[in-house]
GROMACS .gro file of C-alpha atoms in nm:
model
  339
    1GLU     CA    1   0.240  -2.729  -7.108
    2ALA     CA    2   0.433  -2.479  -6.895
    3LYS     CA    3   0.741  -2.707  -6.902
    4LYS     CA    4   0.719  -2.741  -7.280
    5SER     CA    5   0.718  -2.361  -7.309
    6ASN     CA    6   0.999  -2.322  -7.056
    7ILE     CA    7   0.779  -2.115  -6.825
    8SER     CA    8   0.870  -2.156  -6.459
    9LEU     CA    9   0.552  -2.213  -6.258
   10LYS     CA   10   0.539  -2.337  -5.899
   11VAL     CA   11   0.275  -2.552  -5.729
   12SER     CA   12   0.182  -2.249  -5.517
   13ASP     CA   13   0.103  -2.060  -5.839
   14LEU     CA   14  -0.151  -2.327  -5.936
   15LEU     CA   15  -0.323  -2.281  -5.601
   16LYS     CA   16  -0.315  -1.901  -5.618
   17TYR     CA   17  -0.445  -1.866  -5.977
   18LYS     CA   18  -0.745  -2.100  -5.986
   19THR     CA   19  -0.896  -2.024  -6.327
   20ILE     CA   20  -0.741  -2.081  -6.669
   21LYS     CA   21  -0.777  -1.711  -6.748
   22GLU     CA   22  -0.591  -1.603  -6.433
   23MET     CA   23  -0.317  -1.861  -6.487
   24ALA     CA   24  -0.274  -1.763  -6.853
   25LYS     CA   25  -0.233  -1.398  -6.760
   26TYR     CA   26   0.024  -1.485  -6.492
   27ALA     CA   27   0.214  -1.722  -6.724
   28GLU     CA   28   0.232  -1.450  -6.990
   29LYS     CA   29   0.378  -1.212  -6.731
   30ILE     CA   30   0.642  -1.467  -6.626
   31ASP     CA   31   0.727  -1.536  -6.990
   32ASN     CA   32   0.775  -1.164  -7.057
   33MET     CA   33   1.008  -1.133  -6.762
   34ASP     CA   34   1.211  -1.439  -6.860
   35SER     CA   35   1.257  -1.300  -7.211
   36ALA     CA   36   1.370  -0.965  -7.080
   37LYS     CA   37   1.620  -1.128  -6.843
   38VAL     CA   38   1.807  -1.265  -7.142
   39GLU     CA   39   1.859  -0.912  -7.270
   40HIS     CA   40   1.992  -0.804  -6.931
   41VAL     CA   41   2.257  -1.078  -6.931
   42GLN     CA   42   2.387  -0.969  -7.270
   43ILE     CA   43   2.436  -0.597  -7.197
   44GLU     CA   44   2.802  -0.624  -7.102
   45GLU     CA   45   2.878  -0.883  -7.371
   46ILE     CA   46   2.789  -0.652  -7.659
   47SER     CA   47   2.876  -0.313  -7.511
   48ASP     CA   48   3.143  -0.237  -7.774
   49VAL     CA   49   2.928  -0.292  -8.084
   50SER     CA   50   2.870   0.014  -8.306
   51HIS     CA   51   2.490  -0.013  -8.325
   52LEU     CA   52   2.453   0.036  -7.952
   53LYS     CA   53   2.559   0.280  -7.684
   54ILE     CA   54   2.564   0.238  -7.305
   55ILE     CA   55   2.646   0.504  -7.047
   56GLU     CA   56   2.851   0.296  -6.806
   57THR     CA   57   2.841   0.554  -6.523
   58VAL     CA   58   2.464   0.505  -6.473
   59THR     CA   59   2.475   0.235  -6.209
   60GLU     CA   60   2.252   0.090  -5.939
   61ASN     CA   61   2.179   0.273  -5.613
   62HIS     CA   62   2.282   0.157  -5.266
   63ASP     CA   63   2.060   0.368  -5.040
   64PRO     CA   64   1.877   0.215  -4.741
   65PHE     CA   65   1.535   0.375  -4.802
   66THR     CA   66   1.206   0.193  -4.834
   67TRP     CA   67   0.931   0.299  -5.075
   68VAL     CA   68   0.752   0.453  -4.777
   69GLU     CA   69   1.046   0.692  -4.734
   70LEU     CA   70   1.163   0.758  -5.091
   71ASN     CA   71   0.946   0.742  -5.402
   72CYS     CA   72   1.008   0.615  -5.757
   73PHE     CA   73   1.069   0.965  -5.893
   74TYR     CA   74   1.347   1.096  -5.670
   75LYS     CA   75   1.537   0.766  -5.659
   76PRO     CA   76   1.604   0.736  -6.037
   77MET     CA   77   1.655   1.113  -6.067
   78ALA     CA   78   1.927   1.093  -5.800
   79ILE     CA   79   2.081   0.797  -5.984
   80LEU     CA   80   2.112   1.004  -6.302
   81LEU     CA   81   2.279   1.297  -6.123
   82ALA     CA   82   2.513   1.050  -5.952
   83SER     CA   83   2.634   0.936  -6.295
   84TYR     CA   84   2.835   1.263  -6.303
   85ASN     CA   85   2.945   1.263  -5.937
   86ARG     CA   86   2.875   0.974  -5.701
   87ASP     CA   87   2.808   1.212  -5.410
   88TYR     CA   88   2.531   1.385  -5.603
   89PHE     CA   89   2.288   1.106  -5.514
   90ASP     CA   90   2.320   1.203  -5.148
   91PHE     CA   91   2.329   1.578  -5.212
   92LEU     CA   92   2.013   1.585  -5.423
   93LEU     CA   93   1.814   1.387  -5.171
   94PHE     CA   94   1.933   1.601  -4.881
   95TYR     CA   95   1.838   1.930  -5.051
   96VAL     CA   96   1.501   1.803  -5.175
   97SER     CA   97   1.405   1.633  -4.849
   98TYR     CA   98   1.486   1.946  -4.648
   99TYR     CA   99   1.311   2.196  -4.877
  100SER     CA  100   1.004   1.977  -4.936
  101ASN     CA  101   0.960   1.860  -4.577
  102TYR     CA  102   0.979   2.214  -4.439
  103MET     CA  103   0.848   2.396  -4.747
  104ALA     CA  104   1.151   2.621  -4.695
  105ASP     CA  105   1.104   2.968  -4.844
  106GLY     CA  106   0.774   2.855  -4.996
  107TRP     CA  107   0.913   2.574  -5.211
  108PHE     CA  108   0.688   2.268  -5.265
  109SER     CA  109   0.389   2.435  -5.096
  110GLY     CA  110   0.192   2.382  -5.418
  111VAL     CA  111   0.172   2.010  -5.344
  112PHE     CA  112  -0.180   2.067  -5.212
  113GLU     CA  113  -0.312   2.214  -5.534
  114LYS     CA  114  -0.310   1.902  -5.750
  115GLU     CA  115  -0.245   1.545  -5.645
  116GLU     CA  116  -0.012   1.457  -5.930
  117SER     CA  117   0.188   1.784  -5.936
  118SER     CA  118   0.440   1.726  -5.656
  119PHE     CA  119   0.710   1.578  -5.880
  120HIS     CA  120   0.671   1.856  -6.133
  121LEU     CA  121   0.729   2.115  -5.860
  122PHE     CA  122   1.076   1.965  -5.832
  123PHE     CA  123   1.184   2.098  -6.172
  124GLN     CA  124   1.106   2.459  -6.073
  125PHE     CA  125   1.296   2.407  -5.749
  126TYR     CA  126   1.596   2.251  -5.922
  127GLU     CA  127   1.618   2.525  -6.186
  128ASN     CA  128   1.615   2.803  -5.927
  129ILE     CA  129   1.807   2.651  -5.634
  130LEU     CA  130   2.023   2.358  -5.742
  131LYS     CA  131   2.113   2.391  -6.110
  132ASN     CA  132   2.418   2.612  -6.065
  133LYS     CA  133   2.530   2.436  -5.746
  134PHE     CA  134   2.539   2.098  -5.920
  135GLY     CA  135   2.664   2.225  -6.255
  136LEU     CA  136   2.400   2.011  -6.424
  137SER     CA  137   2.094   2.109  -6.623
  138ILE     CA  138   1.774   1.905  -6.636
  139ARG     CA  139   1.630   1.970  -6.981
  140LYS     CA  140   1.282   1.874  -7.104
  141VAL     CA  141   1.252   1.711  -7.448
  142ASP     CA  142   0.912   1.699  -7.623
  143ILE     CA  143   0.820   1.401  -7.841
  144LEU     CA  144   0.539   1.341  -8.091
  145ASP     CA  145   0.552   0.968  -8.163
  146GLU     CA  146   0.751   0.647  -8.112
  147LYS     CA  147   0.997   0.724  -8.392
  148GLU     CA  148   1.082   1.062  -8.245
  149LEU     CA  149   1.111   0.909  -7.897
  150VAL     CA  150   1.373   0.663  -8.020
  151ASN     CA  151   1.564   0.925  -8.220
  152GLN     CA  152   1.565   1.182  -7.941
  153ILE     CA  153   1.680   0.935  -7.676
  154LYS     CA  154   1.950   0.803  -7.912
  155ASN     CA  155   2.075   1.158  -7.971
  156GLU     CA  156   2.100   1.228  -7.599
  157VAL     CA  157   2.265   0.896  -7.512
  158ASP     CA  158   2.515   0.944  -7.796
  159LYS     CA  159   2.626   1.263  -7.619
  160GLY     CA  160   2.663   1.070  -7.295
  161TYR     CA  161   2.353   1.225  -7.133
  162PRO     CA  162   2.125   0.993  -6.931
  163VAL     CA  163   1.747   1.017  -6.963
  164LEU     CA  164   1.457   1.000  -6.717
  165ILE     CA  165   1.131   0.904  -6.884
  166PRO     CA  166   0.784   0.873  -6.727
  167GLY     CA  167   0.542   0.590  -6.788
  168ASP     CA  168   0.213   0.446  -6.670
  169LEU     CA  169   0.254   0.094  -6.528
  170ILE     CA  170  -0.088  -0.005  -6.658
  171GLY     CA  171   0.096  -0.070  -6.985
  172LEU     CA  172   0.392  -0.266  -6.844
  173SER     CA  173   0.331  -0.636  -6.913
  174TYR     CA  174   0.539  -0.770  -6.623
  175SER     CA  175   0.392  -0.529  -6.367
  176GLU     CA  176   0.127  -0.633  -6.115
  177MET     CA  177  -0.074  -0.335  -6.243
  178PHE     CA  178  -0.072  -0.440  -6.609
  179MET     CA  179  -0.409  -0.361  -6.774
  180ASP     CA  180  -0.560  -0.315  -6.430
  181GLU     CA  181  -0.437  -0.005  -6.246
  182HIS     CA  182  -0.284   0.331  -6.340
  183HIS     CA  183   0.038   0.409  -6.160
  184MET     CA  184   0.314   0.665  -6.223
  185HIS     CA  185   0.663   0.532  -6.274
  186TYR     CA  186   0.997   0.669  -6.397
  187PHE     CA  187   1.261   0.478  -6.594
  188ALA     CA  188   1.631   0.570  -6.609
  189ILE     CA  189   1.760   0.514  -6.962
  190LYS     CA  190   2.131   0.450  -7.002
  191GLY     CA  191   2.163   0.311  -7.355
  192TYR     CA  192   2.012   0.162  -7.669
  193ASN     CA  193   2.057  -0.121  -7.919
  194LEU     CA  194   1.932  -0.033  -8.268
  195LYS     CA  195   1.970  -0.383  -8.409
  196ARG     CA  196   1.753  -0.538  -8.138
  197LYS     CA  197   1.534  -0.228  -8.097
  198LEU     CA  198   1.597  -0.209  -7.723
  199PHE     CA  199   1.655   0.057  -7.463
  200TYR     CA  200   1.889  -0.034  -7.181
  201ILE     CA  201   1.739   0.090  -6.858
  202LEU     CA  202   1.795   0.097  -6.485
  203ASP     CA  203   1.474  -0.004  -6.308
  204ASN     CA  204   1.319  -0.211  -6.032
  205MET     CA  205   0.992  -0.338  -6.179
  206HIS     CA  206   1.152  -0.664  -6.296
  207LEU     CA  207   1.274  -0.735  -5.940
  208GLU     CA  208   1.045  -0.884  -5.674
  209SER     CA  209   0.735  -0.759  -5.863
  210GLY     CA  210   0.858  -0.401  -5.824
  211SER     CA  211   0.903  -0.413  -5.448
  212SER     CA  212   1.283  -0.401  -5.470
  213THR     CA  213   1.426  -0.059  -5.381
  214ILE     CA  214   1.745  -0.121  -5.579
  215TYR     CA  215   1.752  -0.028  -5.948
  216LYS     CA  216   1.937  -0.275  -6.169
  217ASP     CA  217   2.017  -0.315  -6.538
  218PHE     CA  218   1.735  -0.431  -6.762
  219SER     CA  219   1.606  -0.376  -7.114
  220MET     CA  220   1.284  -0.271  -7.283
  221GLU     CA  221   1.166  -0.283  -7.645
  222PHE     CA  222   1.127   0.051  -7.824
  223GLU     CA  223   0.767  -0.029  -7.912
  224LYS     CA  224   0.666  -0.099  -7.550
  225LEU     CA  225   0.800   0.222  -7.399
  226TYR     CA  226   0.614   0.485  -7.603
  227PRO     CA  227   0.257   0.362  -7.523
  228MET     CA  228   0.336   0.385  -7.150
  229VAL     CA  229   0.473   0.739  -7.191
  230LYS     CA  230   0.168   0.843  -7.392
  231GLU     CA  231  -0.072   0.691  -7.137
  232TYR     CA  232   0.109   0.868  -6.851
  233PHE     CA  233   0.036   1.209  -7.002
  234MET     CA  234  -0.315   1.124  -7.126
  235TYR     CA  235  -0.424   0.997  -6.786
  236TYR     CA  236  -0.240   1.226  -6.544
  237PHE     CA  237  -0.178   1.542  -6.748
  238PRO     CA  238  -0.437   1.562  -7.026
  239ASP     CA  239  -0.379   1.938  -7.061
  240ILE     CA  240  -0.014   1.893  -7.159
  241LYS     CA  241   0.001   1.894  -7.539
  242ASN     CA  242   0.306   1.674  -7.601
  243PRO     CA  243   0.460   1.390  -7.401
  244HIS     CA  244   0.817   1.455  -7.289
  245PHE     CA  245   1.114   1.320  -7.100
  246TRP     CA  246   1.407   1.480  -6.916
  247VAL     CA  247   1.779   1.482  -6.990
  248VAL     CA  248   2.056   1.547  -6.737
  249GLU     CA  249   2.340   1.733  -6.909
  250PRO     CA  250   2.655   1.904  -6.781
  251LEU     CA  251   2.704   2.281  -6.762
  252VAL     CA  252   3.064   2.257  -6.642
  253ASP     CA  253   3.363   2.029  -6.696
  254LYS     CA  254   3.425   1.957  -6.328
  255PHE     CA  255   3.162   1.878  -6.065
  256ALA     CA  256   3.310   2.022  -5.749
  257LEU     CA  257   3.017   2.046  -5.506
  258SER     CA  258   3.136   1.889  -5.178
  259TYR     CA  259   2.988   1.777  -4.848
  260LEU     CA  260   3.127   2.091  -4.684
  261ASP     CA  261   2.960   2.309  -4.950
  262VAL     CA  262   2.625   2.144  -4.883
  263LEU     CA  263   2.667   2.175  -4.507
  264TYR     CA  264   2.762   2.542  -4.540
  265ASP     CA  265   2.446   2.598  -4.748
  266TYR     CA  266   2.245   2.436  -4.472
  267TYR     CA  267   2.418   2.652  -4.209
  268ASN     CA  268   2.320   2.965  -4.402
  269GLN     CA  269   1.962   2.841  -4.415
  270LEU     CA  270   1.960   2.807  -4.036
  271LYS     CA  271   2.109   3.155  -3.999
  272GLY     CA  272   1.835   3.287  -4.226
  273LEU     CA  273   1.571   3.125  -4.007
  274LYS     CA  274   1.716   3.287  -3.697
  275SER     CA  275   1.728   3.633  -3.857
  276GLY     CA  276   1.382   3.598  -4.014
  277LYS     CA  277   1.520   3.613  -4.368
  278SER     CA  278   1.415   3.253  -4.438
  279LYS     CA  279   1.097   3.072  -4.340
  280ILE     CA  280   0.994   2.712  -4.293
  281HIS     CA  281   0.665   2.532  -4.232
  282TYR     CA  282   0.623   2.201  -4.055
  283TYR     CA  283   0.491   1.961  -4.314
  284ILE     CA  284   0.247   1.762  -4.103
  285GLN     CA  285   0.104   2.082  -3.950
  286GLU     CA  286   0.043   2.221  -4.299
  287VAL     CA  287  -0.132   1.900  -4.400
  288VAL     CA  288  -0.360   1.923  -4.096
  289LYS     CA  289  -0.438   2.289  -4.175
  290GLU     CA  290  -0.528   2.201  -4.534
  291ILE     CA  291  -0.764   1.926  -4.420
  292GLN     CA  292  -0.930   2.154  -4.163
  293SER     CA  293  -0.967   2.450  -4.399
  294HIS     CA  294  -1.103   2.250  -4.693
  295GLY     CA  295  -1.278   1.970  -4.507
  296ASN     CA  296  -1.140   1.724  -4.760
  297ALA     CA  297  -0.868   1.479  -4.656
  298GLU     CA  298  -0.852   1.339  -5.010
  299ARG     CA  299  -0.706   1.674  -5.122
  300CYS     CA  300  -0.394   1.593  -4.915
  301ARG     CA  301  -0.358   1.226  -5.007
  302SER     CA  302  -0.047   1.287  -5.218
  303ALA     CA  303   0.105   1.515  -4.955
  304LEU     CA  304   0.051   1.257  -4.681
  305ALA     CA  305   0.245   1.004  -4.887
  306ASP     CA  306   0.554   1.227  -4.857
  307VAL     CA  307   0.547   1.266  -4.476
  308ASN     CA  308   0.807   0.991  -4.433
  309PHE     CA  309   1.048   1.176  -4.663
  310LYS     CA  310   1.163   1.333  -4.337
  311ALA     CA  311   1.362   1.016  -4.265
  312VAL     CA  312   1.573   1.087  -4.574
  313TYR     CA  313   1.648   1.440  -4.451
  314TYR     CA  314   1.771   1.323  -4.109
  315TYR     CA  315   1.970   1.037  -4.258
  316TYR     CA  316   2.173   1.270  -4.478
  317LEU     CA  317   2.200   1.540  -4.211
  318TYR     CA  318   2.377   1.289  -3.986
  319ILE     CA  319   2.611   1.194  -4.269
  320LEU     CA  320   2.696   1.561  -4.338
  321LEU     CA  321   2.765   1.629  -3.972
  322LYS     CA  322   2.977   1.317  -3.937
  323LYS     CA  323   3.188   1.408  -4.242
  324ALA     CA  324   3.235   1.757  -4.097
  325GLY     CA  325   3.385   1.604  -3.784
  326ILE     CA  326   3.093   1.671  -3.548
  327SER     CA  327   3.115   1.446  -3.243
  328ARG     CA  328   2.888   1.146  -3.204
  329ASP     CA  329   2.742   1.290  -2.881
  330LYS     CA  330   2.622   1.605  -3.057
  331ILE     CA  331   2.479   1.404  -3.346
  332ASN     CA  332   2.291   1.189  -3.093
  333LYS     CA  333   2.138   1.504  -2.943
  334ILE     CA  334   1.998   1.594  -3.285
  335SER     CA  335   1.869   1.239  -3.315
  336ASP     CA  336   1.687   1.281  -2.985
  337LEU     CA  337   1.523   1.600  -3.117
  338GLU     CA  338   1.400   1.408  -3.419
  339LYS     CA  339   1.225   1.157  -3.194
   0.00000   0.00000   0.00000
């Protein structure tokens, strides 16, 4: 029956899924993925047709980080900023990893207050610290229903602005969590096709059951995206009145932030620490304090998940120092301090 339906099942699948119900659910998931793959293949073939629009500068990432080190919010957000300047992927992750790991000047300290709030603290940080440096604004767009979702995303993409949209993977048919487990996820939208009622996205959930850390081109039906967005807000943020997504739009014509600019910013931060003007907190020490003071380790579960973000900070610090001409011996000394 699977062969007649062109569904690719292996002998190992028959051993793994022993009941008809389990096998039917798995086969449906495979079928959904196979259908979506066809859409992916045709993106480039129809990219000049008037009923669709694709932002060609939104392309896959090439970073070395695992999901333990970098989560599914910052990765696609960095991809969208990089669509304006390729170096912005690195710059965003360096700034965020430094400020969040050390809670520099009080930023990101609110991560202990609510498990699901850590990503939303980013938008306050970006608005106050990074917006003018990058020359890019991250704007929130409220939506009421599926029709408005499609129209609003179309309007933004028509202007050449990429979109980051949240969703709950419990509603994604080809996810391991489909109809079983709530899980936050963020899709990068780079285009649409009105005739086929599709969004063109950059995502990883169709690759290796979501374990891939590289985001590649894919597509999703209009009607399947909105329920996941709605569920995300109903489950995680029931007090927020309207679902929304975020748009990355330019404030300037030229994006001139350089590696030397970022390194000079970092140098001023270190000077501020020495003079007492700036303050930092060591992330793991703050987590331990929170657990001791509240007697509730569960309160810090989300914060503990970000401990390995420190690897991202050191990775980009080495790159900045290398580009600035710092000798390998001195960089190795910093590496020894990290250990």
